[in-house]
Coordinates of C-alpha atoms in Angstrom, one line a residue:
G93 CA -14.9 8.8 20.1
A94 CA -15.0 10.8 16.9
G95 CA -13.3 9.9 13.6
I96 CA -16.1 8.8 11.2
L97 CA -17.9 11.3 8.9
H98 CA -20.4 10.1 6.2
G99 CA -19.0 6.6 6.5
E100 CA -15.3 7.8 5.9
R101 CA -12.5 8.2 8.4
S102 CA -12.0 11.8 9.3
P103 CA -9.9 13.6 12.0
A104 CA -11.6 14.6 15.2
V105 CA -10.5 18.2 14.7
L106 CA -10.0 19.3 11.1
S107 CA -9.0 22.9 10.1
V108 CA -8.3 24.1 6.6
H109 CA -6.7 27.5 5.8
R110 CA -7.2 28.5 9.4
S111 CA -4.9 28.8 12.4
P112 CA -6.9 27.9 15.5
T113 CA -5.5 28.2 19.0
I114 CA -5.9 24.7 20.5
Q115 CA -5.1 24.6 24.2
Q116 CA -6.0 22.2 27.0
V117 CA -7.9 19.8 24.7
N118 CA -8.3 16.1 25.4
I119 CA -8.9 13.9 22.3
S120 CA -9.1 10.2 22.8
H121 CA -10.4 6.9 21.2
C122 CA -11.0 8.3 17.8
A123 CA -11.1 6.1 14.7
S124 CA -8.8 8.4 12.7
D125 CA -6.4 11.2 13.4
G126 CA -6.8 13.4 16.5
I127 CA -6.0 16.8 15.1
S128 CA -5.4 17.6 11.4
L129 CA -4.4 21.1 10.3
V130 CA -4.2 21.8 6.6
S131 CA -2.3 24.9 5.4
P132 CA -2.6 27.2 8.4
S133 CA -1.4 30.7 7.4
L134 CA -0.8 32.3 10.8
N135 CA 0.9 31.5 14.1
L136 CA -0.2 28.2 15.5
P137 CA -0.1 27.6 19.3
L138 CA -0.8 24.0 20.2
L139 CA -0.3 23.8 24.0
D140 CA -1.2 21.7 27.0
N141 CA -3.2 19.1 25.0
R142 CA -3.6 15.4 25.6
I143 CA -4.1 13.2 22.5
E144 CA -4.3 9.4 23.2
Y145 CA -5.6 6.1 22.0
N146 CA -6.5 7.2 18.4
G147 CA -6.5 5.0 15.4
G148 CA -4.5 7.4 13.2
I149 CA -1.9 10.1 13.9
G150 CA -2.2 12.1 17.0
L151 CA -1.4 15.4 15.3
S152 CA -0.8 16.0 11.6
V153 CA 0.1 19.3 10.0
L154 CA 0.1 19.7 6.2
M155 CA 1.6 23.0 4.9
L156 CA 0.6 23.8 1.2
N157 CA 2.1 27.3 0.8
G158 CA 3.1 26.9 -2.8
E159 CA 5.1 29.7 -4.4
T160 CA 4.6 33.4 -5.1
R161 CA 7.1 33.4 -8.0
D162 CA 6.2 32.5 -11.6
A163 CA 9.6 30.8 -12.2
D164 CA 9.6 27.8 -14.5
L165 CA 11.0 25.5 -11.7
S166 CA 9.6 25.5 -8.2
A167 CA 11.8 26.1 -5.2
F168 CA 10.5 22.8 -3.7
S169 CA 9.7 19.3 -4.7
P170 CA 6.1 17.9 -4.5
L171 CA 5.4 15.8 -1.4
R172 CA 5.0 12.0 -1.8
F173 CA 2.3 11.6 0.8
A174 CA -0.4 14.0 2.2
R175 CA -1.3 12.6 5.6
G176 CA -4.3 14.0 7.4
L177 CA -6.3 15.0 4.3
P178 CA -9.6 13.1 4.4
Y179 CA -12.1 12.6 1.6
N180 CA -14.6 15.5 1.0
T181 CA -12.4 18.1 2.6
F182 CA -14.0 21.6 2.8
G183 CA -11.9 24.5 1.6
I184 CA -10.0 22.5 -1.0
L185 CA -11.5 21.7 -4.4
D186 CA -12.1 18.0 -5.1
A187 CA -11.1 17.4 -8.7
C188 CA -13.9 14.8 -9.1
D189 CA -16.9 16.7 -7.5
P190 CA -19.9 17.2 -9.8
G191 CA -19.1 20.8 -10.9
K192 CA -17.1 21.1 -14.0
Q193 CA -16.3 24.8 -14.4
V194 CA -14.5 26.9 -11.7
I195 CA -14.0 30.6 -11.7
V196 CA -10.6 31.6 -10.1
E197 CA -9.7 35.1 -9.0
E198 CA -6.2 34.5 -7.6
R199 CA -5.4 31.0 -6.3
I200 CA -7.2 27.8 -5.6
L201 CA -6.0 24.4 -4.3
V202 CA -7.3 21.3 -6.1
Y203 CA -6.8 17.7 -4.9
Y204 CA -7.8 14.1 -5.8
R205 CA -7.5 11.0 -3.6
Y206 CA -7.8 7.5 -5.1
E207 CA -10.9 5.4 -4.3
N208 CA -11.6 1.8 -4.8
R209 CA -13.0 2.4 -8.3
P210 CA -11.6 3.9 -11.5
A211 CA -12.3 7.6 -12.2
D212 CA -12.2 10.0 -15.2
C213 CA -12.7 13.6 -14.1
V214 CA -12.5 17.0 -15.7
K215 CA -12.1 20.5 -14.3
I216 CA -12.2 23.7 -16.3
F217 CA -10.7 26.8 -14.7
T218 CA -11.5 30.3 -16.0
S219 CA -10.4 33.7 -14.7
R220 CA -13.0 36.0 -13.2
Y221 CA -12.7 38.7 -15.9
G222 CA -11.5 36.5 -18.7
V223 CA -8.2 38.3 -19.1
K224 CA -5.6 36.4 -17.0
T225 CA -3.8 33.2 -18.0
F226 CA -3.2 30.3 -15.6
G227 CA -0.4 28.4 -14.0
F228 CA -0.5 24.9 -12.6
R229 CA 2.0 23.7 -9.9
L230 CA 2.1 20.3 -8.1
L231 CA 2.3 20.3 -4.3
Q232 CA 1.9 16.6 -3.8
L233 CA 2.0 13.7 -6.4
N234 CA 1.7 10.0 -6.0
L235 CA 0.1 8.3 -9.0
V236 CA -0.4 4.5 -9.3
N237 CA 2.0 2.9 -11.8
S238 CA -0.3 1.0 -14.1
T239 CA 1.8 1.1 -17.3
N240 CA 2.0 -2.7 -17.5
Q241 CA -1.8 -3.1 -17.3
P242 CA -4.0 -3.5 -20.4
W243 CA -5.7 -0.2 -19.8
D244 CA -4.4 3.4 -20.2
P245 CA -1.9 4.5 -17.5
D246 CA -3.0 6.8 -14.7
S247 CA -2.3 10.3 -15.7
L248 CA -3.0 14.1 -15.3
T249 CA -3.5 15.9 -18.5
L250 CA -3.5 19.7 -18.8
Y251 CA -5.1 21.5 -21.7
D252 CA -4.7 25.1 -22.9
G253 CA -8.2 26.3 -23.0
D254 CA -11.6 24.5 -22.7
I255 CA -11.1 20.8 -23.1
Y256 CA -14.4 20.6 -25.0
N257 CA -13.2 23.1 -27.6
I258 CA -11.4 21.3 -30.5
T259 CA -8.9 24.2 -30.7
S260 CA -7.5 23.4 -27.2
T261 CA -4.0 21.9 -27.1
V262 CA -2.3 19.6 -24.6
I263 CA 0.2 21.4 -22.4
A264 CA 1.5 18.3 -20.6
Q265 CA 0.6 14.8 -19.6
I266 CA 2.0 13.5 -16.3
V267 CA 2.1 9.8 -15.7
S268 CA 3.9 7.9 -12.9
T269 CA 6.7 6.6 -15.2
T270 CA 7.7 10.0 -16.6
T271 CA 7.7 11.9 -13.3
G272 CA 10.9 13.5 -12.0
P273 CA 12.1 17.0 -11.2
A274 CA 11.7 18.1 -14.8
M275 CA 8.0 17.2 -14.8
E276 CA 7.0 17.5 -11.1
N277 CA 8.7 20.8 -10.3
R278 CA 7.5 22.7 -13.4
L279 CA 5.1 25.6 -13.5
Y280 CA 2.7 24.7 -16.3
R281 CA 1.3 27.8 -18.1
S282 CA -1.7 28.4 -20.3
K283 CA -1.8 30.9 -23.1
K284 CA -5.6 31.3 -23.0
P285 CA -7.7 32.6 -20.1
S286 CA -8.8 29.1 -19.2
L287 CA -7.1 25.9 -18.2
S288 CA -8.5 22.3 -18.3
L289 CA -7.5 19.4 -16.1
K290 CA -8.3 15.8 -16.9
I291 CA -7.7 13.0 -14.5
H292 CA -7.6 9.3 -15.4
S293 CA -7.1 6.9 -12.5
S294 CA -7.6 3.3 -11.7
G295 CA -8.9 2.3 -8.3
D296 CA -6.5 2.1 -5.4
D297 CA -5.7 3.1 -1.9
G298 CA -6.4 6.6 -0.6
S299 CA -2.7 7.3 0.0
Y300 CA -2.4 7.8 -3.8
G301 CA -3.4 11.1 -5.4
F302 CA -2.3 14.6 -5.9
I303 CA -2.6 18.2 -4.7
A304 CA -1.9 21.2 -6.9
E305 CA -2.3 24.9 -6.9
V306 CA -4.0 26.7 -9.8
I307 CA -3.0 30.4 -9.9
T308 CA -3.7 33.3 -12.2
L309 CA -0.8 34.9 -14.0
P310 CA 0.8 37.3 -13.2
I311 CA 0.7 36.2 -9.6
A312 CA -1.2 38.6 -7.3
A313 CA -1.6 36.4 -4.1
I314 CA 0.2 37.5 -1.0
G315 CA 3.1 35.3 0.1
F316 CA 3.6 33.4 3.3
G317 CA 5.2 35.4 6.1
R318 CA 8.8 34.5 7.2
D319 CA 8.1 35.1 10.9
I320 CA 5.2 32.6 11.3
R321 CA 5.8 30.2 14.2
H322 CA 4.2 26.8 15.0
N323 CA 4.5 25.8 18.7
I324 CA 3.7 22.2 19.8
S325 CA 4.6 22.1 23.4
F326 CA 3.6 20.9 26.9
S327 CA 1.4 18.2 25.4
G328 CA 1.0 14.4 25.8
F329 CA 0.8 11.9 22.9
F330 CA 0.0 8.4 24.1
H331 CA -1.0 5.2 22.3
N332 CA -1.7 6.7 18.8
R333 CA -1.6 3.9 16.3
A334 CA -0.1 5.7 13.3
G335 CA 2.3 7.8 15.3
A336 CA 2.3 10.9 17.5
V337 CA 3.1 13.8 15.2
Y338 CA 3.4 14.1 11.4
Y339 CA 4.4 17.4 9.9
S340 CA 5.0 17.9 6.2
S341 CA 5.4 21.0 4.0
A342 CA 5.5 22.1 0.4
G343 CA 6.3 25.7 -0.4
E344 CA 9.1 28.3 -0.9
I345 CA 8.8 29.4 2.8
N346 CA 7.6 27.5 5.8
P347 CA 7.1 28.3 9.5
I348 CA 9.5 28.1 12.4
L349 CA 8.7 24.9 14.3
T350 CA 9.1 24.5 18.1
M351 CA 8.5 21.3 20.0
E352 CA 9.4 21.2 23.7
W353 CA 8.3 19.6 27.0
N354 CA 6.2 17.0 25.3
Q355 CA 5.5 13.4 26.5
I356 CA 5.5 11.1 23.4
V357 CA 4.9 7.6 24.7
D358 CA 3.7 4.2 23.4
N359 CA 2.8 5.4 19.9
G360 CA 2.6 3.0 17.0
A361 CA 2.3 -0.8 17.1
Q362 CA 4.6 -3.5 15.9
L363 CA 3.0 -5.9 13.5
Y364 CA 5.7 -8.4 12.7
G365 CA 9.5 -8.3 12.6
N366 CA 10.4 -4.9 11.2
F367 CA 6.9 -3.9 10.2
S368 CA 4.9 -1.4 12.3
T369 CA 2.0 0.9 11.9
S370 CA 4.1 4.1 12.0
E371 CA 7.4 5.2 10.4
A372 CA 8.4 7.2 13.5
A373 CA 6.8 8.7 16.6
V374 CA 7.6 12.2 15.3
A375 CA 8.0 12.4 11.5
L376 CA 8.9 15.7 9.9
D377 CA 9.1 16.0 6.1
V378 CA 9.9 19.6 5.6
Q379 CA 11.3 21.9 2.9
N380 CA 12.6 25.4 3.1
M381 CA 12.1 25.5 6.9
D382 CA 14.5 28.0 8.4
S383 CA 14.5 26.9 12.1
L384 CA 13.5 23.8 14.1
L385 CA 13.8 23.6 17.9
F386 CA 13.2 20.1 19.5
R387 CA 14.1 20.1 23.2
N388 CA 13.1 18.7 26.6
N389 CA 10.9 16.0 25.1
L390 CA 10.4 12.4 26.4
I391 CA 10.2 9.9 23.5
R392 CA 9.6 6.5 25.1
R393 CA 8.4 3.1 24.0
N394 CA 7.4 4.1 20.5
Q395 CA 7.8 2.5 17.1
G396 CA 10.7 4.7 16.0
G397 CA 11.7 8.0 17.5
L398 CA 12.5 11.3 15.7
K399 CA 12.6 11.3 11.9
I400 CA 13.5 14.5 10.1
Q401 CA 13.8 14.7 6.3
S402 CA 14.7 18.2 5.1
D403 CA 15.4 20.0 1.8
S404 CA 15.8 23.5 0.7
N405 CA 16.4 25.5 -2.4
G406 CA 19.5 27.3 -1.1
V407 CA 21.3 28.7 2.0
P408 CA 18.7 31.3 3.0
T409 CA 16.0 28.7 3.5
A410 CA 18.2 25.9 4.7
L411 CA 17.3 24.1 7.9
K412 CA 19.0 25.0 11.2
A413 CA 17.8 22.4 13.7
V414 CA 18.7 22.2 17.3
I415 CA 17.9 19.0 19.2
H416 CA 18.9 19.0 22.8
N417 CA 17.9 17.8 26.3
N418 CA 15.7 15.0 25.1
V419 CA 15.4 11.5 26.4
F420 CA 15.0 8.6 23.9
A421 CA 14.3 5.4 25.7
D422 CA 12.9 1.9 24.9
N423 CA 12.0 2.7 21.3
N424 CA 11.6 -0.1 18.8
V425 CA 11.8 -1.3 15.1
T426 CA 13.1 1.8 13.3
E427 CA 15.8 4.4 13.9
T428 CA 15.6 6.3 17.2
V429 CA 17.1 9.4 15.6
Y430 CA 16.9 9.7 11.8
L431 CA 18.2 12.9 10.1
Q432 CA 18.3 13.1 6.3
G433 CA 19.1 15.9 3.9
R434 CA 17.9 15.6 0.3
R435 CA 18.5 17.5 -2.9
S436 CA 20.6 20.3 -1.3
S437 CA 22.0 18.2 1.5
P438 CA 25.1 20.3 2.3
Y439 CA 23.0 23.2 3.5
Q440 CA 21.0 21.3 6.2
E441 CA 22.6 21.8 9.6
V442 CA 21.6 19.9 12.8
T443 CA 23.0 20.3 16.3
L444 CA 22.5 17.5 18.7
Y445 CA 23.7 18.0 22.3
H446 CA 23.0 16.7 25.7
N447 CA 20.5 14.1 24.6
Y448 CA 20.1 10.7 26.4
V449 CA 19.5 7.6 24.2
T450 CA 19.1 4.2 25.9
R451 CA 17.6 0.8 25.5
S452 CA 16.7 1.1 21.8
N453 CA 15.5 -2.3 20.5
V454 CA 16.3 -1.7 16.8
R455 CA 17.3 -5.1 15.3
Y456 CA 17.0 -4.2 11.6
K457 CA 18.1 -0.6 11.4
N458 CA 20.7 1.8 12.8
V459 CA 19.8 3.3 16.1
M460 CA 21.0 6.7 15.0
L461 CA 21.4 7.6 11.3
L462 CA 22.6 10.9 9.9
D463 CA 22.4 11.1 6.1
Q464 CA 23.7 14.1 4.1
V465 CA 23.4 16.6 6.9
V466 CA 26.1 18.8 8.5
A467 CA 25.9 17.6 12.1
N468 CA 27.4 18.7 15.4
L469 CA 27.0 16.0 18.1
T470 CA 28.1 17.1 21.6
E471 CA 27.6 15.8 25.1
N472 CA 25.1 13.1 24.1
H473 CA 24.7 10.0 26.3
I474 CA 24.2 6.9 24.2
F475 CA 24.0 3.5 25.8
N476 CA 23.3 -0.1 24.9
L477 CA 23.6 0.4 21.1
E478 CA 24.7 -1.8 18.3
M479 CA 25.5 -1.1 14.7
Q480 CA 25.8 2.7 15.1
R481 CA 27.3 4.2 12.0
T482 CA 28.0 7.9 11.8
A483 CA 30.7 10.0 10.2
V484 CA 32.1 12.5 12.7
E485 CA 34.9 14.9 13.3
A486 CA 36.2 13.3 16.5
G487 CA 39.1 15.6 17.4
T488 CA 39.7 17.1 20.9
N489 CA 38.4 13.9 22.7
W490 CA 39.9 11.7 25.4
W491 CA 40.2 8.1 24.1
G492 CA 41.5 6.4 27.2
Y493 CA 45.0 6.3 25.9
N494 CA 47.6 9.0 25.0
T495 CA 49.3 7.2 22.0
T496 CA 48.1 7.2 18.4
T497 CA 48.5 3.5 17.9
A498 CA 46.2 2.7 20.8
I499 CA 43.6 5.2 19.7
V500 CA 43.5 3.9 16.1
G501 CA 42.9 0.4 17.6
R502 CA 39.7 1.7 19.2
I503 CA 38.3 3.2 16.0
R504 CA 36.7 1.1 13.2
D505 CA 36.7 3.1 10.0
F506 CA 38.0 2.9 6.4
R507 CA 41.2 1.4 7.7
D508 CA 39.2 -1.7 8.6
L509 CA 36.6 -1.8 5.8
P510 CA 36.9 0.3 2.6
E511 CA 33.2 1.1 2.5
L512 CA 33.4 2.9 5.9
L513 CA 34.1 6.6 6.3
Q514 CA 37.2 8.1 7.8
V515 CA 37.3 9.2 11.4
R516 CA 39.6 12.1 12.1
F517 CA 40.6 12.0 15.7
E518 CA 43.6 14.4 15.9
P519 CA 44.3 16.5 17.8
Y520 CA 43.3 14.4 20.9
Y521 CA 43.6 15.0 24.6
L522 CA 46.6 13.4 26.4
N523 CA 44.5 12.9 29.5
N524 CA 40.8 13.2 30.6
R525 CA 41.3 15.8 33.3
T526 CA 39.4 18.5 31.3
V527 CA 36.3 16.5 30.9
L528 CA 36.0 14.9 34.3
S529 CA 34.1 16.0 37.4
G530 CA 36.0 14.3 40.2
K531 CA 35.6 10.6 39.8
C532 CA 32.6 11.0 37.4
D533 CA 32.6 10.1 33.7
P534 CA 32.5 13.0 31.1
G535 CA 29.1 14.7 31.1
W536 CA 28.4 13.8 34.7
T537 CA 28.7 16.0 37.7
Q538 CA 30.0 14.9 41.1
V539 CA 27.9 15.9 44.1
G540 CA 29.3 14.4 47.3
D541 CA 30.2 10.8 46.5
T542 CA 27.6 10.4 43.7
C543 CA 27.7 11.2 40.0
Y544 CA 24.6 13.0 38.5
V545 CA 23.4 14.1 35.1
Y546 CA 20.2 16.2 34.5
I547 CA 18.2 16.2 31.3
G548 CA 14.9 17.9 31.9
V549 CA 11.9 16.1 30.3
P550 CA 8.3 15.7 31.6
M551 CA 8.0 12.5 33.6
N552 CA 6.2 11.7 36.8
F553 CA 7.9 10.4 40.0
S554 CA 7.1 6.8 39.5
D555 CA 8.2 6.8 35.9
A556 CA 11.4 8.6 36.7
K557 CA 12.2 6.1 39.5
E558 CA 11.6 3.2 37.2
F559 CA 13.6 4.8 34.4
C560 CA 16.7 5.3 36.6
K561 CA 16.4 1.7 38.0
K562 CA 16.5 0.3 34.5
D563 CA 19.8 2.1 33.9
N564 CA 21.2 0.8 37.2
A565 CA 21.0 4.3 38.6
S566 CA 19.2 6.0 41.5
L567 CA 16.8 9.0 41.5
P568 CA 18.2 11.9 43.6
Y569 CA 16.0 13.7 46.2
L570 CA 16.3 17.4 46.6
M571 CA 15.8 18.6 50.2
N572 CA 16.1 22.0 51.8

């Protein structure tokens, strides 16, 4: 029943710059997010929790690690949205709070969220001993585009020195129409031991705003560890209106993420047609994340399924994701599995094997979409799908025939429509003996006279029995 603080929506559990151990916690019927973790710096165990019937996201994690280099261009791109960061957050400097001057020893995070009224705010950063210069790097940026309005456009302006000193000069002015990698990814430097920030904004929704790190140069802050792990497992996420899990990161290094043995059911709500209250049940917007393990999860009756958007600065920090032994059933509106690589797309690698996808009601999107990732799909069971469009290496498969002409007739690719990709199917098996188990289809195992497949996800007996019945199957009983 939490979720309101000083008249504003706020998570039931909010942690900033801390890594709490959250286990066996029940959070329900909150007006906002269930748990919101902002920039945890150590290992994060989130185990055996139940988060349900909340008005926001069940669990949101926002990583703001920044960078320990003073290179001119960042190793990451600023985030578009910063979910889970409420107004008046302790531990992060509000750019429009009453104080004007801030003394910085090494590093500080500053943020601004739009409100329903215009704002003009100033912050002046000075080093503790008056000898170090400053750097300014964006971690999240989403300004309102007001260039066609009669007033001045929304902007961030950086000054070298005290803004109230006539000798201070403008370092840069960032507006929505001039943003891009050259502006957003830069490290802005001052030449004087002070840096001024001026914000001009029109009123708008709280999803607009920015987050930035202000650092002293040369950089003395300790970097983020490479062996940090975040574990979200053995938990239940039910009936959360804005989705079950939202995980986003901005930094040169980010934690290893594991999600296993979770029940993710009935999250999001369909509004009309292809509009819903959540973009996916589990949405991951990550950069420079080395490893991701997503296994043995039940994703059922949600608005959308698993959505991963990944980017990296190079091979050492490229994503290696493994998605296996999951059940995706009865999901609606948006893609059930959405995997997208961004700026350095050839580096992102995803392995999907032994997943079960069934009864997806996705009328306006693709059920599974792989965009600019290196993918390996093996032993996945996909049923009742339409409009599936993937580019795959389809060699060493049995196609039901042992002649090339017959196999080509079963494949719809660039030979049928020029805009489709090529499907390479050679070499192919001449028979299906190597992939069969007796009379059973590939991937199934014959026990007695019956074909079985096991994909371990958390589900009670009645749900498992109903699930099998919907797929015209039966639930096996194990007896001594």
